[in-house]
């Protein structure tokens, strides 16, 4: 704030304190002292203007004066005609050029290929209009907001003047209010011209948007009409084709559509969409990369796999093929003429990049398919709308049938004895389908169903060529993948196994699936089933089913399932890479790598699940019922699950055990196989898997034999005969223990005299081994060596002895038998008497 402004504010404040009457204070006492209006504070339009408190008049006047000057400056800088006007005029010219001769009757005579491109042209205009509308909104919003702010500020000052009694304010303060009001009205007047230009431009834009929608609808109706004509006659018999009255107008409509498409190609090239710039950057980056890969393949040793990298030896063909495929993939809304040019440019690269076995097993079939495509594009389509079109259509169909029959006969004659891949069988089956489809095309052409005949011929020829293109592209991409994963840095990544399959093999399978799906989409478009199928599928997937506040659709469920599958797959891949490739190379403590891999797995999985819910359209408010039910479930029946889950997190952070440890838990001894979030799996030495909840591991004590190291003590008790020199026995046992393989030198073995037994002198051998897994074998070797050493030293190992004295006792002495029974026993040697 300047010094002059400060002095002026102080003077106004003194005048207010000395001269302000009580009536004015009472009249303004209820005004909001914190803001000019409630609407300005909340960001919403105020319901009604409010008087400004007297204490705020000076500051508010300064702020409004600055706002008025800024608004006048902004109004002078805004020129809708400088940029937005010419852009709208260009859109108007494009729309007007397509509207000439674009009636429903004229559009029905245009070939379907030109109609599809015209539909893209209308979509291009719609996208350009959306970009224009976004810029228009960004330019006009500050202007509209400024006009609204000016209106509210003027209304507040008028309310302030009305609330004051005449003569209740000092002259200086009253003049200040009038000056601010004049500044605001002048700024409002300055906005009038830009606002008028904005309104006029908005009206023109609304009219243009309606025309774009009408043009797109007309083209859609024409395409739908052609689709309906596929099943009914749309012309007379073929010998009357040259004299049909509508051929001249049809040819003119086709020529006009081709001119529009050429104009569309220039417009699209100048549009500068982000995907175009990305594609151009990738195309520039791809050429030196392919040249380097070709040099690397050429200098590779002869022992390497040459066939897999053979396509990379032709970098220019690879670059042309990949660049044109980029046009098809990154620019799906481009003019069809651009796509046709791209497909024509890869005719030679497709032949050069096909695997050698394809040419050897199929002969001239790829060359014939490409020749048929050239005839379709260069000879047939330019004749559309003329009297010769149907005859050319018939001649090309007959030519394709004859070539297919000849090539099928050649393939059958030269068929391999063991066709493992089924290539010949597939080609022969496709040949018979081609003959059948083109036979229907010939018959439909003769009888007058030209739309069906043209669709079948174009679909067969286009699909055959796209099949070769897709196969060549798959060969190049597969070679690039193998080359990438053969490098030193990416080789571990390629060897990583997910679900029993290496990542490289999995990516090759996904690449093959993508190639097949791409061919299917192209074939569906050529055979005129893609548009109705996509519309039906979209209607099915977007149908909403509401259950209370939760709204779901089949598309949401499909997206959720796919996203969850991808989340599990990515999480598993990350875990495998961390646990098997990256973390083992780092100097980490035991168990840290497993904890990091497991926690990363669950973190990625959790993020994937949240992303799946978001992609499916779920919101937190919609999940409130599910979250509440989950909370009740946790409180009632899932306490143990949550307890085990939290225990699993604690085990991973504290690491009291790790995979590979030998533990004794609740009387079960085994090796830790896996530590999960809910339970830990033990593999016993008998081969059984024991699942122990993580809560049990934290609640009860357990023994970890290998937590700090892999050492284990071996105890062997030995008994020596009385009379043996105890010192000699100790020396013999110590020497035998030290000489036993895998017995640790530190701690040193020890032999202890334990005591005097019943029949032997008892000694105890205490030894350590660093090989916990081999401790049973080490103990066996130790016992064998102790036994051999004692035998060599002449030391006897006694065994317990007992003396048994037998004495004959008569039955009479025992008092168990009578004298008569005794006599019978003496005279009768039978077993019964003896017993």
XYZ file of N, CA and C in Angstrom, residues 191-192 214 261 359 370 380 385 437 465 473 490 521 715 744 815:
48
model
N -16.825 -4.300 -20.886
C -17.055 -5.721 -21.160
C -18.183 -5.963 -22.149
N -18.901 -4.949 -22.504
C -20.065 -5.154 -23.364
C -19.664 -5.667 -24.744
N -25.926 -33.579 -37.459
C -26.818 -33.999 -38.551
C -26.035 -34.705 -39.652
N -12.229 -37.055 -49.103
C -11.287 -37.847 -48.326
C -9.862 -37.333 -48.496
N 7.178 -69.580 -47.250
C 7.326 -69.632 -48.699
C 7.583 -71.034 -49.208
N -1.206 -60.999 -52.412
C -0.839 -59.587 -52.553
C -1.256 -59.054 -53.919
N -10.453 -52.178 -59.071
C -11.875 -52.337 -58.794
C -12.486 -51.082 -58.176
N -19.315 -47.042 -58.989
C -20.308 -46.109 -59.505
C -20.426 -46.089 -61.007
N -17.278 -68.590 -50.343
C -17.726 -67.202 -50.196
C -17.752 -66.484 -51.533
N -4.914 -60.623 -47.139
C -3.719 -59.777 -47.070
C -3.399 -59.380 -45.624
N 4.175 -59.160 -39.010
C 4.364 -58.316 -37.824
C 4.655 -59.157 -36.593
N 18.382 -58.104 -19.359
C 16.990 -58.564 -19.388
C 16.863 -60.080 -19.387
N -10.733 -58.563 -35.694
C -11.388 -57.254 -35.760
C -11.388 -56.728 -37.190
N 25.442 -85.353 20.392
C 25.761 -86.043 21.656
C 25.778 -87.542 21.416
N 32.864 -79.674 13.472
C 33.435 -78.337 13.558
C 34.618 -78.325 14.512
N 1.944 -126.613 46.940
C 0.598 -126.769 47.500
C -0.481 -126.503 46.504
